[in-house]
Amino acid sequence: CSSDLSTQQEKRLFLHTMGGEDFGVDAGQVQTAILHYQQSEGVRARLHAEDKLRTALLSKRALILQRFHLIPEGVKFLVDLRSQLHRFQEMDAASGRPSNDHLIVMDNELRSLFATWFDAGYLSLQQITWNSPASLVEKITELESVHEVRSWRDIKNRLNSLDSHRVCYAYFHNCLPNEPLIFVEVALMPAVVENVKAILDDPTPHDPHTATAAMFYSINNAQPGLRGISFGNLLIKQVVEELSARYPKLQTFATISPIPTFLKWLESHLNRFMQVSQSDMSLAAPVNDLFQIYADYLNSNNNKSPDAATGSKVKSLIQFLRSDWTGSNVASLLKKPLLHLVAQYLTEAKTDKGFPLDNVARFHLGNGAVLARIYWLGDTSSRRMHQSAGLMVSYEYIISEIPQNHQAFAMEKRVATSTTVSALLHVYGNGARRPVVARL
């Protein structure tokens, strides 16, 4: 199956054929079923009518797709096909072509199928080590998206042996042998670490049996075609249970996570704030501090400050924060306003549905974690400087609090926050006025 439809052109043809009206629902049968339901009287008649309507709403396409799990590598083909479908949709959007409504329906049908086929009961947790099959080690190397693998020595240090202080766990499904669905990398450390270099670049082996902190430093979805199917919450909880049983001295289970859209948000945030009222600048202490520190930096280096009226002031500041300023004379001065603004971003910046704007925060908080710490210059790689001025965040999984945190987040959109992070929100005083939170 996968070999017969291997090229991009053939997959597009298959998608558009299957996405056509001929493979949709029978409109006449749906209308008849709806009328039958509306006219039904009594519980038995209504339940029978519901069953008829449910059957009528099942498209010919869905019936065909369901049979793919009987074909060797059929599930893998559909997972790859859905990934291709998403790429075609992105290409159509980029070129201005109208979206294909039938393909949108097909995407939803595939997602519903996958939600059933990849139920937690069908997943198996496995540890991946340097001694795992070479093809699997290569896939982990290629799929690592949080911290790029720099060499074979690097990936060997991350995977190592079964009883190493750096471990990697992945979920697998029997329909996709040797294909990880999602994987997480964890470092078992003597104490909580505040910089990823302490994990990635430290050549010193630590005894995992004496470790007190499990630091989750990378989690990666390995199958783009399974987008929208949640595995991460199950994976983290099961890995916590596995590590707790194997290493009973572990006390802390926490992440050291990126903040991928902080500076993008901050730029929008500052532009909106300046447009509302330039005269209010003095009332927003952290914002005022940022601009003043940057102006002092420019003056000390004999550079001309950008004209705020031209709109370049914010852009120039953001470009500076994305550069390698960590060794400059203003690095220590930036710490207070940036830590405050990151805390504000993670706790107050929301989507239109009221959940945190940051996708990493949504993931971990939705799993029941606590927004525990913000790390100053936790990752000064060029990528993290561009995203978040080098700041990183830690979400802690406190086993006894996970259920209530998950419930409060899902039902009330409440962000579980530590006293350490809460204190950062008040470093300018409770009465300090902060810029209005931008919704993107």
Short mmCIF file of C-alpha atoms in Angstrom, two decimals:
data_model
loop_
_atom_site.label_atom_id
_atom_site.label_comp_id
_atom_site.label_asym_id
_atom_site.label_seq_id
_atom_site.Cartn_x
_atom_site.Cartn_y
_atom_site.Cartn_z
CA CYS A 1 0.00 0.00 0.00
CA SER A 2 2.66 2.49 1.04
CA SER A 3 4.88 1.56 -1.90
CA ASP A 4 2.01 1.99 -4.40
CA LEU A 5 1.33 5.56 -3.28
CA SER A 6 4.81 6.76 -2.48
CA THR A 7 5.21 9.96 -4.47
CA GLN A 8 3.85 13.32 -3.46
CA GLN A 9 1.85 13.63 -6.67
CA GLU A 10 0.23 10.21 -6.17
CA LYS A 11 -0.65 11.03 -2.57
CA ARG A 12 -2.23 14.30 -3.65
CA LEU A 13 -4.29 12.42 -6.26
CA PHE A 14 -5.36 9.86 -3.66
CA LEU A 15 -6.34 12.62 -1.21
CA HIS A 16 -8.37 14.54 -3.75
CA THR A 17 -10.07 11.35 -4.96
CA MET A 18 -10.96 10.21 -1.46
CA GLY A 19 -11.86 13.77 -0.54
CA GLY A 20 -14.40 14.02 -3.34
CA GLU A 21 -18.17 14.04 -2.97
CA ASP A 22 -18.43 10.47 -4.25
CA PHE A 23 -16.87 9.26 -0.98
CA GLY A 24 -18.87 11.49 1.33
CA VAL A 25 -22.18 10.78 3.04
CA ASP A 26 -25.39 10.09 1.10
CA ALA A 27 -27.34 13.32 1.52
CA GLY A 28 -30.63 11.62 0.79
CA GLN A 29 -30.06 8.97 3.47
CA VAL A 30 -29.09 11.67 5.98
CA GLN A 31 -32.25 13.68 5.28
CA THR A 32 -34.41 10.55 5.60
CA ALA A 33 -32.71 9.62 8.88
CA ILE A 34 -33.18 13.13 10.27
CA LEU A 35 -36.89 13.06 9.37
CA HIS A 36 -37.22 9.62 10.92
CA TYR A 37 -35.59 10.89 14.14
CA GLN A 38 -37.80 13.98 14.29
CA GLN A 39 -40.93 11.87 13.89
CA SER A 40 -39.90 9.13 16.34
CA GLU A 41 -42.00 8.70 19.47
CA GLY A 42 -41.01 6.80 22.57
CA VAL A 43 -37.58 5.80 23.86
CA ARG A 44 -37.20 2.67 21.71
CA ALA A 45 -38.17 4.45 18.50
CA ARG A 46 -35.88 7.40 19.26
CA LEU A 47 -32.89 5.13 19.99
CA HIS A 48 -33.53 3.22 16.76
CA ALA A 49 -33.73 6.51 14.86
CA GLU A 50 -30.47 7.72 16.46
CA ASP A 51 -28.75 4.53 15.31
CA LYS A 52 -30.03 5.03 11.76
CA LEU A 53 -28.84 8.65 11.75
CA ARG A 54 -25.43 7.66 13.11
CA THR A 55 -25.05 5.11 10.31
CA ALA A 56 -26.18 7.61 7.65
CA LEU A 57 -23.58 10.14 8.83
CA LEU A 58 -20.74 7.65 8.36
CA SER A 59 -19.19 8.45 4.97
CA LYS A 60 -18.07 5.90 2.39
CA ARG A 61 -14.59 7.35 2.86
CA ALA A 62 -14.62 6.63 6.60
CA LEU A 63 -15.69 3.04 5.96
CA ILE A 64 -12.78 2.57 3.53
CA LEU A 65 -10.26 4.19 5.89
CA GLN A 66 -11.34 1.93 8.74
CA ARG A 67 -10.23 -1.11 6.74
CA PHE A 68 -6.67 0.09 6.43
CA HIS A 69 -5.75 -1.35 9.81
CA LEU A 70 -6.20 -4.80 8.23
CA ILE A 71 -3.57 -4.06 5.56
CA PRO A 72 0.14 -4.58 6.34
CA GLU A 73 1.58 -1.11 7.07
CA GLY A 74 -1.87 0.34 6.40
CA VAL A 75 -1.94 2.37 9.62
CA LYS A 76 1.53 3.75 8.93
CA PHE A 77 0.36 4.73 5.45
CA LEU A 78 -2.61 6.67 6.86
CA VAL A 79 -0.46 8.41 9.47
CA ASP A 80 1.97 9.52 6.76
CA LEU A 81 -0.94 10.44 4.48
CA ARG A 82 -2.44 12.75 7.12
CA SER A 83 0.93 14.43 7.52
CA GLN A 84 1.01 14.92 3.74
CA LEU A 85 -2.56 16.24 3.84
CA HIS A 86 -1.47 18.92 6.32
CA ARG A 87 1.45 19.90 4.09
CA PHE A 88 -0.86 20.23 1.08
CA GLN A 89 -3.22 22.40 3.12
CA GLU A 90 -0.33 24.63 4.18
CA MET A 91 0.87 24.89 0.58
CA ASP A 92 -2.65 25.82 -0.59
CA ALA A 93 -2.92 28.46 2.13
CA ALA A 94 0.50 29.91 1.27
CA SER A 95 -0.42 30.17 -2.42
CA GLY A 96 -3.84 31.67 -1.74
CA ARG A 97 -5.77 28.69 -3.06
CA PRO A 98 -9.13 28.02 -1.36
CA SER A 99 -9.20 25.20 1.16
CA ASN A 100 -10.85 21.91 0.20
CA ASP A 101 -13.73 21.41 2.60
CA HIS A 102 -13.87 17.68 1.84
CA LEU A 103 -10.22 17.30 2.81
CA ILE A 104 -10.94 19.09 6.08
CA VAL A 105 -13.65 16.52 6.77
CA MET A 106 -11.25 13.72 5.81
CA ASP A 107 -8.68 15.12 8.23
CA ASN A 108 -11.26 15.05 11.03
CA GLU A 109 -12.25 11.48 10.12
CA LEU A 110 -8.62 10.37 10.28
CA ARG A 111 -8.16 12.10 13.60
CA SER A 112 -11.21 10.29 15.02
CA LEU A 113 -9.88 6.96 13.77
CA PHE A 114 -6.44 7.60 15.25
CA ALA A 115 -7.92 8.62 18.61
CA THR A 116 -9.44 5.13 18.79
CA TRP A 117 -6.55 3.15 17.30
CA PHE A 118 -3.93 4.91 19.45
CA ASP A 119 -5.81 4.69 22.73
CA ALA A 120 -3.60 4.50 25.83
CA GLY A 121 -4.38 0.82 26.25
CA TYR A 122 -2.61 0.03 22.96
CA LEU A 123 0.59 1.95 23.75
CA SER A 124 3.76 0.46 25.20
CA LEU A 125 6.43 2.42 27.08
CA GLN A 126 10.02 1.51 26.24
CA GLN A 127 13.38 2.93 27.25
CA ILE A 128 15.66 3.76 24.33
CA THR A 129 19.38 3.31 24.93
CA TRP A 130 22.57 3.44 22.91
CA ASN A 131 22.20 -0.32 22.55
CA SER A 132 18.77 -0.04 20.89
CA PRO A 133 18.59 -0.84 17.15
CA ALA A 134 20.71 1.59 15.13
CA SER A 135 17.69 2.60 13.01
CA LEU A 136 15.85 3.66 16.16
CA VAL A 137 18.81 5.66 17.49
CA GLU A 138 19.02 7.41 14.10
CA LYS A 139 15.32 8.29 14.26
CA ILE A 140 15.69 9.79 17.73
CA THR A 141 18.64 11.82 16.46
CA GLU A 142 16.67 13.12 13.47
CA LEU A 143 13.46 13.80 15.39
CA GLU A 144 15.01 15.66 18.34
CA SER A 145 13.64 19.19 17.94
CA VAL A 146 14.18 20.87 21.32
CA HIS A 147 17.97 20.55 21.66
CA GLU A 148 19.66 19.66 18.39
CA VAL A 149 21.90 16.61 18.49
CA ARG A 150 25.39 17.88 17.71
CA SER A 151 27.28 14.62 17.23
CA TRP A 152 27.19 10.86 17.75
CA ARG A 153 28.93 11.41 21.09
CA ASP A 154 26.12 13.78 22.05
CA ILE A 155 23.35 11.27 21.31
CA LYS A 156 25.35 8.50 22.99
CA ASN A 157 25.60 10.61 26.15
CA ARG A 158 21.84 11.24 26.08
CA LEU A 159 20.83 7.60 25.61
CA ASN A 160 23.74 5.72 27.17
CA SER A 161 22.83 2.53 29.07
CA LEU A 162 19.78 1.29 30.96
CA ASP A 163 21.15 2.52 34.30
CA SER A 164 22.54 5.89 33.22
CA HIS A 165 21.68 9.28 34.71
CA ARG A 166 20.41 10.40 31.28
CA VAL A 167 17.46 8.36 30.04
CA CYS A 168 15.04 8.40 27.12
CA TYR A 169 11.56 6.87 27.06
CA ALA A 170 9.18 6.55 24.14
CA TYR A 171 5.69 5.31 23.38
CA PHE A 172 5.27 2.68 20.68
CA HIS A 173 2.24 1.08 18.99
CA ASN A 174 2.21 -2.43 17.51
CA CYS A 175 0.87 -1.09 14.18
CA LEU A 176 3.99 1.08 13.81
CA PRO A 177 6.87 -1.19 14.85
CA ASN A 178 10.17 0.61 15.52
CA GLU A 179 8.39 3.96 15.06
CA PRO A 180 8.33 6.09 18.24
CA LEU A 181 5.14 8.12 18.61
CA ILE A 182 6.54 10.52 21.19
CA PHE A 183 9.70 10.48 23.31
CA VAL A 184 11.02 12.31 26.35
CA GLU A 185 14.58 12.80 27.57
CA VAL A 186 15.28 13.02 31.29
CA ALA A 187 18.40 13.76 33.34
CA LEU A 188 18.64 12.32 36.86
CA MET A 189 20.62 14.91 38.79
CA PRO A 190 21.88 15.42 42.36
CA ALA A 191 19.76 18.59 42.53
CA VAL A 192 17.52 20.77 40.36
CA VAL A 193 19.55 22.42 37.59
CA GLU A 194 18.95 25.90 36.22
CA ASN A 195 20.85 25.70 32.93
CA VAL A 196 20.60 23.14 30.14
CA LYS A 197 24.39 23.12 29.79
CA ALA A 198 24.53 21.34 33.14
CA ILE A 199 22.65 18.51 31.43
CA LEU A 200 23.89 18.54 27.84
CA ASP A 201 27.54 19.55 28.29
CA ASP A 202 28.50 18.06 31.65
CA PRO A 203 30.75 15.03 30.95
CA THR A 204 30.59 13.88 34.58
CA PRO A 205 28.47 10.75 35.05
CA HIS A 206 26.11 10.91 38.04
CA ASP A 207 24.85 7.94 39.98
CA PRO A 208 21.10 7.79 39.22
CA HIS A 209 20.51 5.86 42.45
CA THR A 210 21.53 8.92 44.50
CA ALA A 211 19.73 11.46 42.29
CA THR A 212 17.06 13.64 43.91
CA ALA A 213 15.84 15.52 40.82
CA ALA A 214 14.49 14.18 37.53
CA MET A 215 14.83 16.97 34.95
CA PHE A 216 12.67 16.55 31.83
CA TYR A 217 14.64 18.55 29.30
CA SER A 218 13.18 17.48 25.92
CA ILE A 219 9.86 16.08 24.72
CA ASN A 220 9.20 15.47 21.04
CA ASN A 221 6.21 14.37 18.99
CA ALA A 222 7.66 11.93 16.47
CA GLN A 223 4.69 11.49 14.10
CA PRO A 224 3.34 14.69 12.46
CA GLY A 225 0.39 12.69 11.13
CA LEU A 226 -0.80 12.14 14.71
CA ARG A 227 -1.09 15.85 15.43
CA GLY A 228 -3.99 16.48 17.78
CA ILE A 229 -3.72 13.03 19.40
CA SER A 230 -2.47 13.60 22.95
CA PHE A 231 0.25 11.30 24.25
CA GLY A 232 2.41 13.68 26.26
CA ASN A 233 0.36 13.77 29.44
CA LEU A 234 0.26 9.97 29.59
CA LEU A 235 3.96 9.67 28.79
CA ILE A 236 5.15 12.06 31.50
CA LYS A 237 2.93 10.52 34.18
CA GLN A 238 4.04 6.99 33.30
CA VAL A 239 7.72 7.98 33.19
CA VAL A 240 7.36 9.63 36.61
CA GLU A 241 5.91 6.38 37.96
CA GLU A 242 8.65 4.30 36.30
CA LEU A 243 11.48 6.48 37.63
CA SER A 244 9.95 6.72 41.12
CA ALA A 245 9.86 2.94 41.36
CA ARG A 246 13.39 2.47 40.01
CA TYR A 247 15.05 5.36 41.89
CA PRO A 248 13.25 5.92 45.22
CA LYS A 249 15.47 8.85 46.27
CA LEU A 250 13.97 11.07 43.57
CA GLN A 251 12.02 13.91 45.15
CA THR A 252 11.53 16.45 42.37
CA PHE A 253 10.13 15.87 38.88
CA ALA A 254 10.49 19.06 36.88
CA THR A 255 11.15 20.34 33.39
CA ILE A 256 13.62 22.85 32.05
CA SER A 257 11.53 24.15 29.17
CA PRO A 258 11.81 26.77 26.44
CA ILE A 259 9.52 29.79 26.17
CA PRO A 260 9.33 29.82 22.37
CA THR A 261 7.15 32.88 21.72
CA PHE A 262 8.05 35.20 24.60
CA LEU A 263 9.90 37.84 22.56
CA LYS A 264 7.31 37.67 19.79
CA TRP A 265 4.65 38.40 22.41
CA LEU A 266 6.77 41.08 24.06
CA GLU A 267 7.21 42.94 20.76
CA SER A 268 3.46 42.95 20.14
CA HIS A 269 2.89 43.82 23.79
CA LEU A 270 5.17 46.85 23.69
CA ASN A 271 3.84 48.10 20.35
CA ARG A 272 0.25 48.01 21.63
CA PHE A 273 1.24 49.68 24.86
CA MET A 274 3.03 52.53 23.12
CA GLN A 275 0.11 53.04 20.74
CA VAL A 276 -2.37 53.33 23.61
CA SER A 277 -0.60 56.18 25.35
CA GLN A 278 3.00 57.28 25.16
CA SER A 279 2.44 59.39 28.29
CA ASP A 280 1.68 56.25 30.32
CA MET A 281 5.22 54.94 29.83
CA SER A 282 6.32 56.19 33.24
CA LEU A 283 3.54 54.16 34.89
CA ALA A 284 4.77 50.84 33.51
CA ALA A 285 7.88 50.31 35.57
CA PRO A 286 9.25 47.14 33.91
CA VAL A 287 8.69 48.50 30.42
CA ASN A 288 10.24 51.82 31.35
CA ASP A 289 13.21 49.99 32.84
CA LEU A 290 13.77 48.01 29.65
CA PHE A 291 13.82 51.08 27.43
CA GLN A 292 16.00 53.04 29.86
CA ILE A 293 18.53 50.22 30.20
CA TYR A 294 18.69 49.87 26.43
CA ALA A 295 19.11 53.63 25.97
CA ASP A 296 21.95 53.66 28.50
CA TYR A 297 23.57 50.77 26.67
CA LEU A 298 23.41 52.63 23.36
CA ASN A 299 24.80 55.80 24.92
CA SER A 300 27.68 53.92 26.56
CA ASN A 301 28.56 52.46 23.17
CA ASN A 302 28.17 55.80 21.37
CA ASN A 303 25.15 54.59 19.42
CA LYS A 304 22.18 56.79 18.60
CA SER A 305 18.89 55.83 20.23
CA PRO A 306 16.12 55.07 17.71
CA ASP A 307 13.31 57.57 17.39
CA ALA A 308 10.24 56.24 19.25
CA ALA A 309 7.92 58.15 16.90
CA THR A 310 9.12 56.15 13.92
CA GLY A 311 8.07 52.87 15.50
CA SER A 312 11.67 51.61 15.44
CA LYS A 313 12.22 51.86 19.19
CA VAL A 314 10.46 48.59 20.01
CA LYS A 315 11.95 46.76 17.02
CA SER A 316 15.45 47.90 17.94
CA LEU A 317 15.01 46.77 21.57
CA ILE A 318 13.74 43.34 20.52
CA GLN A 319 16.64 42.92 18.09
CA PHE A 320 19.01 43.73 20.93
CA LEU A 321 17.37 41.20 23.26
CA ARG A 322 17.77 38.56 20.55
CA SER A 323 21.48 39.26 20.22
CA ASP A 324 24.34 38.03 22.41
CA TRP A 325 24.15 40.71 25.11
CA THR A 326 24.89 38.38 28.03
CA GLY A 327 28.45 39.66 28.41
CA SER A 328 27.52 43.34 28.16
CA ASN A 329 27.51 45.89 30.96
CA VAL A 330 23.70 45.87 31.15
CA ALA A 331 23.12 42.11 31.52
CA SER A 332 22.57 42.23 35.27
CA LEU A 333 20.26 45.25 34.94
CA LEU A 334 17.96 43.44 32.50
CA LYS A 335 17.32 40.60 34.94
CA LYS A 336 14.62 42.30 37.03
CA PRO A 337 12.34 43.60 34.22
CA LEU A 338 12.73 40.49 32.03
CA LEU A 339 11.99 38.03 34.82
CA HIS A 340 8.91 40.09 35.72
CA LEU A 341 7.69 40.25 32.12
CA VAL A 342 8.23 36.52 31.54
CA ALA A 343 6.24 35.76 34.69
CA GLN A 344 3.51 38.09 33.43
CA TYR A 345 3.54 36.43 30.00
CA LEU A 346 3.25 32.90 31.37
CA THR A 347 0.49 33.72 33.87
CA GLU A 348 -1.54 36.46 32.18
CA ALA A 349 -1.15 36.31 28.39
CA LYS A 350 -4.13 34.28 27.14
CA THR A 351 -5.62 32.87 23.99
CA ASP A 352 -9.15 33.85 23.00
CA LYS A 353 -10.37 30.77 24.90
CA GLY A 354 -8.71 31.95 28.10
CA PHE A 355 -5.84 29.47 28.24
CA PRO A 356 -2.14 30.45 28.38
CA LEU A 357 -0.84 31.82 25.12
CA ASP A 358 2.39 29.85 25.42
CA ASN A 359 1.91 26.37 23.92
CA VAL A 360 4.53 24.73 26.16
CA ALA A 361 2.81 26.22 29.22
CA ARG A 362 -0.58 24.94 28.00
CA PHE A 363 0.85 21.44 27.62
CA HIS A 364 2.45 21.12 31.05
CA LEU A 365 -0.16 23.07 33.02
CA GLY A 366 -2.87 21.04 31.30
CA ASN A 367 -1.09 17.91 32.53
CA GLY A 368 -1.32 19.12 36.12
CA ALA A 369 2.13 20.66 36.57
CA VAL A 370 2.96 23.78 38.58
CA LEU A 371 4.64 26.84 37.07
CA ALA A 372 7.54 26.54 39.48
CA ARG A 373 10.60 28.57 38.45
CA ILE A 374 11.92 30.89 35.77
CA TYR A 375 15.61 30.49 34.99
CA TRP A 376 17.68 33.54 34.15
CA LEU A 377 19.84 32.73 31.10
CA GLY A 378 18.92 29.06 31.35
CA ASP A 379 19.88 28.53 27.70
CA THR A 380 22.02 31.10 25.89
CA SER A 381 22.12 29.29 22.55
CA SER A 382 21.31 31.48 19.55
CA ARG A 383 17.94 29.76 19.16
CA ARG A 384 16.82 30.46 22.74
CA MET A 385 18.18 34.01 22.68
CA HIS A 386 16.06 34.65 19.60
CA GLN A 387 12.96 33.15 21.23
CA SER A 388 13.15 34.25 24.84
CA ALA A 389 16.34 36.24 25.49
CA GLY A 390 17.85 33.07 26.96
CA LEU A 391 15.25 32.59 29.69
CA MET A 392 13.87 29.13 30.46
CA VAL A 393 11.04 27.92 32.69
CA SER A 394 10.49 24.93 34.96
CA TYR A 395 7.16 23.15 35.34
CA GLU A 396 7.13 20.83 38.34
CA TYR A 397 5.04 17.68 38.59
CA ILE A 398 4.11 17.29 42.26
CA ILE A 399 2.51 13.85 42.27
CA SER A 400 -0.02 14.58 45.04
CA GLU A 401 -1.18 17.80 43.34
CA ILE A 402 -1.44 16.69 39.70
CA PRO A 403 -5.16 15.72 39.74
CA GLN A 404 -6.43 18.95 41.31
CA ASN A 405 -4.12 21.13 39.20
CA HIS A 406 -5.33 19.41 36.03
CA GLN A 407 -8.96 19.86 37.07
CA ALA A 408 -8.53 23.53 37.99
CA PHE A 409 -6.79 24.26 34.70
CA ALA A 410 -9.34 22.42 32.56
CA MET A 411 -12.45 23.73 34.30
CA GLU A 412 -11.39 27.16 35.60
CA LYS A 413 -8.34 27.90 33.41
CA ARG A 414 -6.41 28.43 36.64
CA VAL A 415 -2.60 28.48 36.38
CA ALA A 416 -1.00 26.69 39.33
CA THR A 417 1.87 29.00 40.29
CA SER A 418 4.61 28.68 42.90
CA THR A 419 5.35 31.41 45.43
CA THR A 420 8.69 31.94 43.65
CA VAL A 421 6.99 32.88 40.36
CA SER A 422 4.24 34.85 42.13
CA ALA A 423 6.93 36.94 43.80
CA LEU A 424 8.32 37.92 40.38
CA LEU A 425 4.95 39.43 39.50
CA HIS A 426 5.25 41.79 42.47
CA VAL A 427 8.90 42.88 42.26
CA TYR A 428 7.68 46.32 41.18
CA GLY A 429 5.12 46.46 44.00
CA ASN A 430 1.47 45.47 44.07
CA GLY A 431 0.42 48.88 42.84
CA ALA A 432 2.74 49.04 39.86
CA ARG A 433 0.85 49.37 36.61
CA ARG A 434 1.74 46.83 33.98
CA PRO A 435 1.02 47.08 30.25
CA VAL A 436 -2.22 45.55 29.05
CA VAL A 437 -1.79 41.88 28.15
CA ALA A 438 -1.94 41.38 24.39
CA ARG A 439 -4.11 38.58 23.02
CA LEU A 440 -2.72 37.09 19.84
#
